[in-house]
Structures are given as structure tokens and as C-alpha cells.
């Protein structure tokens, strides 16, 4: 079967109708729609399924909180101010609904987002479909196609911790900073708004793996992202726990840390230093792609729901 991204492209993106008020449709962290003269509304939806997005033995309130936060991270990537959520809850029984409601409520309160609707159904598997929305000034969204030649590449947050935490959880680990990073997602909403206000035009949240998500920026913007592995924050801490090789692998390919990967002209360096780590630069090129330590990246290994399906 084709990769997840090829499936989305051929089955959904190419056939989608285009509404005249849509600024940006399928293909970015969220879609953008005109809202009056001066603002735009930003919308994203994310499915989370027990046994796929979280191990079955993660408590359901924690899983639901995590699912909401993962969805909110897409708004952070656009630089939107989060406002509303609509959540479809699929639950195996009444206890599962209660537990998921508790996690949803906790996340909504933490980020001051209104639960504006949803749907509830009995299902053979616990799952959530989280639709989130927010708004921003017209034309100011940070997009995957906004990187420019000679921009520098910055990372807000670190990568690899959630992948390490998931492995520890699967081996019975129940505490520590890596398990915490996997269980508790922190959508960088405030940072996203700040990056947009500083004037950044390009950002993505790292949900599938740093190199894979860097590839999305490279292809959408039509240039090369040159990354420097020695600049990746978090690798020293990962290396202490699992050795240097595994640490780098997790930092480059591990998903679900929801760091923000962005690009910016050098004129913005001073404003970015307190918020992010510089990990590379962008260069114009005939063929878009990602380079790591001077070598082209050909294997992404990021998470793909359909890569190995029959
Ligand atoms: P993210 O990881 O940022 O949530 P995804 O990798 O899940 O983004 O999706 C990539 C793009 O494809 C997004 O713009 C998303 O809205 C779109 N997409 C994914 N699945 C579907 C679908 N079933 N119908 C329409 N668009 C989809
Ligand atoms: Mg995203």
C-alpha cells in the first residue's frame, strides 16, 4: 500500500473542492479560512486510537488529555490563538466515557479552550476525533511553504524524548522525564503566537519525526534544509540513557514530542535565541530535500500509518 501521505494526496487532496473563502486547504498543519476583512480562522482535526496512538494500558484520562494537546499543537504550528474544540468520543463503555471526559476537561481548562460540541458513540475501541480551531490576523499564519533561501532553521523544544519514553513504558517504566514526555503533550501555543508576532512565516510541529517533518517544509517551500546533528537539543540527555547512536536516532526520527520546527531570516536571530535552538539553514536548490551533516537524507523512518500495511 502507498504511504500515508500518498494516500492523502490521491484520495483526498486532489479531489477536494475549493471554497472561495479558503486561504489554505489540505497539506499543512491546519487549514486557513477568511473571516471578515482582517482575520482568518484556523482549523485542524486529529484522530487518536487506543492501541495505535497510545498503548492500551495508558489510563484513558491521560490518553484523552494527550489527544487534545496533540491536536492543539497543530494550531501552535500555525501561530493561531486557540479558541474552540469539537470532540468525537468513541468509547467501549460508560467508565471509558467518564475517564476520557475527565482528560478532555483538564486539557480544555489548561489552555482556556471552549469545548463547543462533539459526538459520543459506543465503539469496539476507545478513540477520539479532536477538531480544534483558533484565529489570527489575516495573512500572518506560519505555513510549511513559508521558508526562504538563506533562512536559518530553529527548533523550539527537543525531540526524541517521547520515543524513548514510549519504549520505557512498553518495558514497564512508569516514571521519569522520558515517560512523562510521552504521556504528557505540551502544545507550544504561547510560543507559536510569539513566533508569529516576531514575524516568522514558516513553522511545523514535529509529530512524525524531525527529519520527516523537515522534509514537509523543504518540499512545500521548494528548497533544501541543511541540518546539523550536533546542534540538536536533548541528544546529550538521551545519550546518557541509551547511548549516542540510539539517542541520535530518536532525536531525528522519533515522533510525538510536538516541538516547533521553524525557519527565519537571520535578522530575527536575536529575538529567537531565548525561544529556540538554531539547528541549520535553508538553501535554494534544484531538488528540494533535507540534508544532515552535509549528506542528503534518503531514509526518513518517521511514523507512517500505512507504510507497511498490505
Ligand atoms: P499533522 O501531522 O500536522 O496533523 P497529517 O500528517 O496528519 O498532519 O496530515 C497531513 C495533511 O493531510 C494535513 O493537512 C491534513 O489535514 C490532511 N489530511 C489527512 N487526512 C485527511 C483526510 N482523511 N481528509 C482530508 N485531509 C486529510
Ligand atoms: Mg502537525
Short mmCIF file of C-alpha atoms and ligand atoms in Angstrom, two decimals:
data_model
loop_
_atom_site.label_atom_id
_atom_site.label_comp_id
_atom_site.label_asym_id
_atom_site.label_seq_id
_atom_site.Cartn_x
_atom_site.Cartn_y
_atom_site.Cartn_z
CA UNK A 1 0.00 0.00 0.00
CA UNK A 2 1.11 3.60 -0.63
CA UNK A 3 2.43 5.75 2.19
CA UNK A 4 0.01 7.73 4.35
CA UNK A 5 0.99 10.95 2.54
CA UNK A 6 0.49 9.47 -0.93
CA UNK A 7 -2.92 8.18 0.14
CA UNK A 8 -3.96 11.58 1.50
CA UNK A 9 -2.78 13.22 -1.70
CA UNK A 10 -4.53 10.90 -4.14
CA UNK A 11 -7.74 10.11 -2.24
CA UNK A 12 -8.44 13.45 -0.52
CA UNK A 13 -6.31 16.38 -1.61
CA UNK A 14 -6.65 16.03 -5.39
CA UNK A 15 -10.42 15.54 -5.28
CA UNK A 16 -11.25 18.26 -2.74
CA UNK A 17 -13.45 21.14 -3.94
CA UNK A 18 -12.14 24.61 -3.19
CA UNK A 19 -14.27 27.13 -1.29
CA UNK A 20 -13.60 30.79 -2.20
CA UNK A 21 -13.05 31.74 1.45
CA UNK A 22 -10.29 29.14 1.92
CA UNK A 23 -6.79 30.61 2.05
CA UNK A 24 -5.06 27.23 2.55
CA UNK A 25 -6.64 23.77 2.29
CA UNK A 26 -5.25 20.23 2.77
CA UNK A 27 -1.49 19.87 3.23
CA UNK A 28 -0.43 21.96 6.22
CA UNK A 29 -0.82 21.52 9.98
CA UNK A 30 -4.23 23.23 9.72
CA UNK A 31 -6.41 24.85 7.08
CA UNK A 32 -6.98 28.63 6.94
CA UNK A 33 -10.24 30.39 6.04
CA UNK A 34 -11.07 34.07 5.69
CA UNK A 35 -13.15 35.52 8.49
CA UNK A 36 -14.22 39.06 7.58
CA UNK A 37 -11.73 41.68 6.45
CA UNK A 38 -8.96 41.31 9.00
CA UNK A 39 -8.85 37.83 10.47
CA UNK A 40 -8.62 34.21 9.47
CA UNK A 41 -9.88 31.09 11.20
CA UNK A 42 -7.54 28.10 11.51
CA UNK A 43 -8.89 24.54 11.79
CA UNK A 44 -7.31 21.13 12.35
CA UNK A 45 -8.60 17.68 13.20
CA UNK A 46 -6.72 14.70 14.63
CA UNK A 47 -7.74 11.11 15.27
CA UNK A 48 -6.29 9.19 18.26
CA UNK A 49 -6.99 5.49 18.67
CA UNK A 50 -6.27 3.15 21.60
CA UNK A 51 -3.61 0.62 20.66
CA UNK A 52 -2.41 2.82 17.77
CA UNK A 53 -1.73 6.27 19.25
CA UNK A 54 -1.34 5.12 22.83
CA UNK A 55 -0.70 1.68 24.40
CA UNK A 56 -3.88 0.08 25.79
CA UNK A 57 -2.53 0.28 29.34
CA UNK A 58 -2.24 4.09 29.40
CA UNK A 59 -5.05 5.46 31.64
CA UNK A 60 -7.85 6.83 29.46
CA UNK A 61 -7.96 10.28 31.07
CA UNK A 62 -4.25 10.69 30.33
CA UNK A 63 -4.78 9.41 26.76
CA UNK A 64 -7.64 11.87 26.15
CA UNK A 65 -5.69 14.83 27.57
CA UNK A 66 -2.81 13.84 25.30
CA UNK A 67 -5.07 13.56 22.23
CA UNK A 68 -6.46 17.07 22.80
CA UNK A 69 -2.98 18.52 23.31
CA UNK A 70 -1.64 16.84 20.17
CA UNK A 71 -4.46 18.44 18.19
CA UNK A 72 -3.81 21.86 19.74
CA UNK A 73 -0.18 21.58 18.69
CA UNK A 74 -1.26 21.98 15.05
CA UNK A 75 -2.74 25.39 15.95
CA UNK A 76 0.53 26.30 17.69
CA UNK A 77 2.40 25.45 14.48
CA UNK A 78 0.28 27.95 12.53
CA UNK A 79 0.66 30.63 15.22
CA UNK A 80 -3.10 30.66 15.90
CA UNK A 81 -4.79 31.67 19.14
CA UNK A 82 -6.67 28.51 20.18
CA UNK A 83 -10.37 29.06 20.93
CA UNK A 84 -12.65 26.06 20.31
CA UNK A 85 -12.72 22.27 20.15
CA UNK A 86 -15.29 19.77 18.92
CA UNK A 87 -14.56 16.23 20.06
CA UNK A 88 -15.93 12.92 18.82
CA UNK A 89 -15.61 10.36 21.62
CA UNK A 90 -15.80 6.64 20.82
CA UNK A 91 -15.95 4.56 23.99
CA UNK A 92 -16.26 0.87 24.83
CA UNK A 93 -18.36 1.53 27.97
CA UNK A 94 -19.60 4.22 30.39
CA UNK A 95 -16.43 4.14 32.50
CA UNK A 96 -14.35 4.84 29.40
CA UNK A 97 -16.53 7.87 28.51
CA UNK A 98 -16.11 9.29 32.05
CA UNK A 99 -12.36 8.82 32.01
CA UNK A 100 -11.97 10.45 28.59
CA UNK A 101 -14.28 13.33 29.61
CA UNK A 102 -12.02 13.98 32.60
CA UNK A 103 -8.93 14.21 30.40
CA UNK A 104 -10.70 16.43 27.85
CA UNK A 105 -11.88 18.81 30.57
CA UNK A 106 -8.41 19.07 32.09
CA UNK A 107 -6.82 19.97 28.75
CA UNK A 108 -9.56 22.48 27.85
CA UNK A 109 -9.08 24.29 31.18
CA UNK A 110 -5.28 24.36 30.94
CA UNK A 111 -5.36 26.04 27.55
CA UNK A 112 -8.60 28.02 28.03
CA UNK A 113 -10.25 26.38 25.02
CA UNK A 114 -14.04 26.05 24.80
CA UNK A 115 -15.49 22.60 24.17
CA UNK A 116 -18.08 23.77 21.62
CA UNK A 117 -19.52 20.43 20.52
CA UNK A 118 -18.78 16.86 19.61
CA UNK A 119 -20.35 13.44 19.36
CA UNK A 120 -20.40 10.35 21.57
CA UNK A 121 -20.77 6.76 20.41
CA UNK A 122 -20.25 3.24 21.70
CA UNK A 123 -17.42 1.58 19.83
CA UNK A 124 -15.34 -1.63 19.96
CA UNK A 125 -12.27 0.56 20.51
CA UNK A 126 -11.67 3.72 22.54
CA UNK A 127 -10.81 6.65 20.28
CA UNK A 128 -11.10 10.42 19.98
CA UNK A 129 -11.51 12.66 16.98
CA UNK A 130 -10.38 16.10 18.10
CA UNK A 131 -11.20 19.09 15.91
CA UNK A 132 -9.66 22.37 17.10
CA UNK A 133 -9.90 25.90 15.86
CA UNK A 134 -8.48 29.33 16.52
CA UNK A 135 -7.82 32.57 14.70
CA UNK A 136 -5.10 35.01 13.72
CA UNK A 137 -4.66 38.28 11.78
CA UNK A 138 -5.24 37.79 8.06
CA UNK A 139 -2.13 36.71 6.15
CA UNK A 140 0.02 36.14 9.24
CA UNK A 141 -0.14 32.32 9.57
CA UNK A 142 3.13 30.37 9.66
CA UNK A 143 2.99 27.85 6.84
CA UNK A 144 5.06 24.93 5.61
CA UNK A 145 5.60 26.77 2.31
CA UNK A 146 6.91 29.93 4.01
CA UNK A 147 10.65 29.07 4.22
CA UNK A 148 13.00 31.19 2.10
CA UNK A 149 16.54 30.81 0.76
CA UNK A 150 19.12 31.70 3.47
CA UNK A 151 16.59 31.39 6.32
CA UNK A 152 18.02 29.68 9.37
CA UNK A 153 16.29 26.64 10.86
CA UNK A 154 15.24 26.72 14.51
CA UNK A 155 13.75 24.18 16.92
CA UNK A 156 11.59 25.19 19.91
CA UNK A 157 11.68 22.25 22.29
CA UNK A 158 13.53 18.97 21.82
CA UNK A 159 12.87 15.73 20.01
CA UNK A 160 13.36 12.05 20.80
CA UNK A 161 12.13 12.10 24.41
CA UNK A 162 8.65 10.75 23.66
CA UNK A 163 10.02 7.89 21.54
CA UNK A 164 12.37 6.92 24.36
CA UNK A 165 9.53 7.27 26.89
CA UNK A 166 7.22 5.03 24.87
CA UNK A 167 9.88 2.30 24.78
CA UNK A 168 10.38 2.63 28.53
CA UNK A 169 6.61 2.43 29.08
CA UNK A 170 6.41 -0.73 26.96
CA UNK A 171 9.14 -2.27 29.15
CA UNK A 172 7.19 -1.43 32.31
CA UNK A 173 8.65 2.02 33.11
CA UNK A 174 6.06 4.25 34.73
CA UNK A 175 8.01 7.38 35.72
CA UNK A 176 10.87 9.65 34.72
CA UNK A 177 11.31 12.50 32.28
CA UNK A 178 11.09 10.36 29.14
CA UNK A 179 7.90 8.55 30.20
CA UNK A 180 6.50 11.96 31.17
CA UNK A 181 7.38 13.38 27.77
CA UNK A 182 5.49 10.55 26.11
CA UNK A 183 2.42 10.69 28.38
CA UNK A 184 2.01 14.46 28.67
CA UNK A 185 1.97 16.52 25.50
CA UNK A 186 2.69 20.24 25.84
CA UNK A 187 1.34 22.12 22.84
CA UNK A 188 3.53 25.22 22.43
CA UNK A 189 0.60 27.59 21.87
CA UNK A 190 2.18 30.64 23.52
CA UNK A 191 5.45 30.10 21.67
CA UNK A 192 3.58 29.69 18.36
CA UNK A 193 1.79 33.02 18.83
CA UNK A 194 5.06 34.68 19.84
CA UNK A 195 6.88 33.32 16.76
CA UNK A 196 4.12 34.67 14.52
CA UNK A 197 4.27 38.06 16.24
CA UNK A 198 8.05 38.20 15.84
CA UNK A 199 7.42 37.84 12.10
CA UNK A 200 8.13 34.17 11.30
CA UNK A 201 6.39 32.85 8.20
CA UNK A 202 7.24 29.15 8.35
CA UNK A 203 6.64 26.54 11.06
CA UNK A 204 5.55 22.92 11.52
CA UNK A 205 5.02 20.90 14.68
CA UNK A 206 7.20 17.81 14.87
CA UNK A 207 4.71 14.98 15.25
CA UNK A 208 6.12 12.34 12.90
CA UNK A 209 9.90 12.77 13.34
CA UNK A 210 12.25 15.73 12.88
CA UNK A 211 13.67 14.69 9.51
CA UNK A 212 10.30 13.70 8.09
CA UNK A 213 8.66 16.94 9.19
CA UNK A 214 11.67 18.96 7.98
CA UNK A 215 11.03 17.24 4.64
CA UNK A 216 7.49 18.65 4.60
CA UNK A 217 8.88 22.21 4.91
CA UNK A 218 11.56 21.52 2.28
CA UNK A 219 9.07 20.18 -0.27
CA UNK A 220 6.35 22.75 0.42
CA UNK A 221 8.87 25.63 0.20
CA UNK A 222 10.92 24.15 -2.65
CA UNK A 223 14.36 24.31 -1.04
CA UNK A 224 16.90 22.33 0.98
CA UNK A 225 17.01 22.25 4.76
CA UNK A 226 20.59 21.60 5.92
CA UNK A 227 20.52 20.32 9.49
CA UNK A 228 23.41 19.92 11.93
CA UNK A 229 23.04 16.87 14.20
CA UNK A 230 25.46 18.26 16.80
CA UNK A 231 23.09 21.19 17.41
CA UNK A 232 20.08 19.07 18.35
CA UNK A 233 18.96 19.88 21.89
CA UNK A 234 18.16 16.90 24.04
CA UNK A 235 20.65 14.49 22.45
CA UNK A 236 23.07 14.63 25.42
CA UNK A 237 20.28 13.69 27.87
CA UNK A 238 19.05 10.92 25.56
CA UNK A 239 22.61 9.65 25.12
CA UNK A 240 23.08 9.30 28.86
CA UNK A 241 20.11 6.95 28.93
CA UNK A 242 20.55 4.96 25.73
CA UNK A 243 23.97 5.69 24.21
CA UNK A 244 24.88 8.15 21.44
CA UNK A 245 23.66 6.16 18.44
CA UNK A 246 20.17 5.40 19.72
CA UNK A 247 19.92 8.96 21.07
CA UNK A 248 20.56 10.50 17.67
CA UNK A 249 18.17 8.06 16.01
CA UNK A 250 15.40 9.04 18.45
CA UNK A 251 16.09 12.77 18.07
CA UNK A 252 15.98 12.54 14.26
CA UNK A 253 13.15 10.07 13.75
CA UNK A 254 11.14 9.85 16.99
CA UNK A 255 7.67 11.40 16.84
CA UNK A 256 5.20 12.98 19.24
CA UNK A 257 7.37 15.49 21.09
CA UNK A 258 5.47 18.35 19.42
CA UNK A 259 8.49 20.64 19.25
CA UNK A 260 8.06 23.51 16.76
CA UNK A 261 10.41 23.50 13.76
CA UNK A 262 10.57 26.89 12.08
CA UNK A 263 12.68 28.98 9.74
CA UNK A 264 13.55 32.67 9.91
CA UNK A 265 15.77 35.26 8.25
CA UNK A 266 18.99 35.99 10.18
CA UNK A 267 17.66 39.46 11.04
CA UNK A 268 15.38 37.75 13.59
CA UNK A 269 18.18 35.78 15.31
CA UNK A 270 18.32 37.91 18.46
CA UNK A 271 14.58 37.52 19.06
CA UNK A 272 14.70 33.77 18.53
CA UNK A 273 17.64 32.96 20.78
CA UNK A 274 15.58 32.94 24.01
CA UNK A 275 12.91 30.73 22.42
CA UNK A 276 14.68 28.21 20.25
CA UNK A 277 17.86 26.44 19.23
CA UNK A 278 19.39 27.06 15.81
CA UNK A 279 19.83 23.68 14.11
CA UNK A 280 20.50 24.50 10.45
CA UNK A 281 19.84 26.65 7.43
CA UNK A 282 17.88 26.75 4.18
CA UNK A 283 19.41 26.88 0.73
CA UNK A 284 17.86 27.22 -2.71
CA UNK A 285 18.23 24.03 -4.72
CA UNK A 286 17.01 22.35 -7.91
CA UNK A 287 15.73 19.41 -5.87
CA UNK A 288 14.06 20.06 -2.53
CA UNK A 289 15.03 17.87 0.41
CA UNK A 290 16.73 17.53 3.77
CA UNK A 291 20.48 17.26 4.31
CA UNK A 292 22.02 16.13 7.57
CA UNK A 293 25.66 16.97 8.35
CA UNK A 294 26.33 17.60 4.66
CA UNK A 295 24.72 14.39 3.37
CA UNK A 296 21.31 14.09 1.66
CA UNK A 297 18.73 12.24 3.76
CA UNK A 298 17.12 9.39 1.87
CA UNK A 299 15.56 7.37 4.71
CA UNK A 300 13.03 9.16 6.90
CA UNK A 301 11.81 6.35 9.19
CA UNK A 302 9.23 8.71 10.70
CA UNK A 303 5.86 7.30 11.67
CA UNK A 304 3.65 6.35 8.71
CA UNK A 305 0.29 4.70 9.43
CA UNK A 306 0.16 2.82 6.12
CA UNK A 307 3.81 2.29 5.21
CA UNK A 308 3.80 -1.43 5.94
CA UNK A 309 0.09 -2.19 5.56
CA UNK A 310 -0.88 -4.78 2.95
P1 LIG B 1 -0.43 16.65 11.12
O1 LIG B 1 0.57 15.58 11.49
O2 LIG B 1 0.11 18.03 11.14
O3 LIG B 1 -1.73 16.51 11.89
P2 LIG B 1 -1.01 14.94 8.93
O4 LIG B 1 0.33 14.39 8.55
O5 LIG B 1 -1.92 14.11 9.76
O6 LIG B 1 -0.79 16.38 9.60
O7 LIG B 1 -1.80 15.31 7.60
C1 LIG B 1 -1.18 15.98 6.53
C2 LIG B 1 -2.23 16.81 5.80
O8 LIG B 1 -3.22 15.97 5.21
C3 LIG B 1 -2.99 17.79 6.72
O9 LIG B 1 -3.19 19.00 6.02
C4 LIG B 1 -4.32 17.07 6.95
O10 LIG B 1 -5.38 17.99 7.18
C5 LIG B 1 -4.53 16.31 5.65
N1 LIG B 1 -5.35 15.09 5.80
C6 LIG B 1 -5.03 13.96 6.47
N2 LIG B 1 -6.01 13.04 6.40
C7 LIG B 1 -7.01 13.60 5.67
C8 LIG B 1 -8.32 13.19 5.26
N3 LIG B 1 -8.81 11.98 5.59
N4 LIG B 1 -9.07 14.06 4.55
C9 LIG B 1 -8.59 15.29 4.22
N5 LIG B 1 -7.37 15.73 4.56
C10 LIG B 1 -6.58 14.92 5.28
MG1 LIG B 2 1.13 18.98 12.63
#
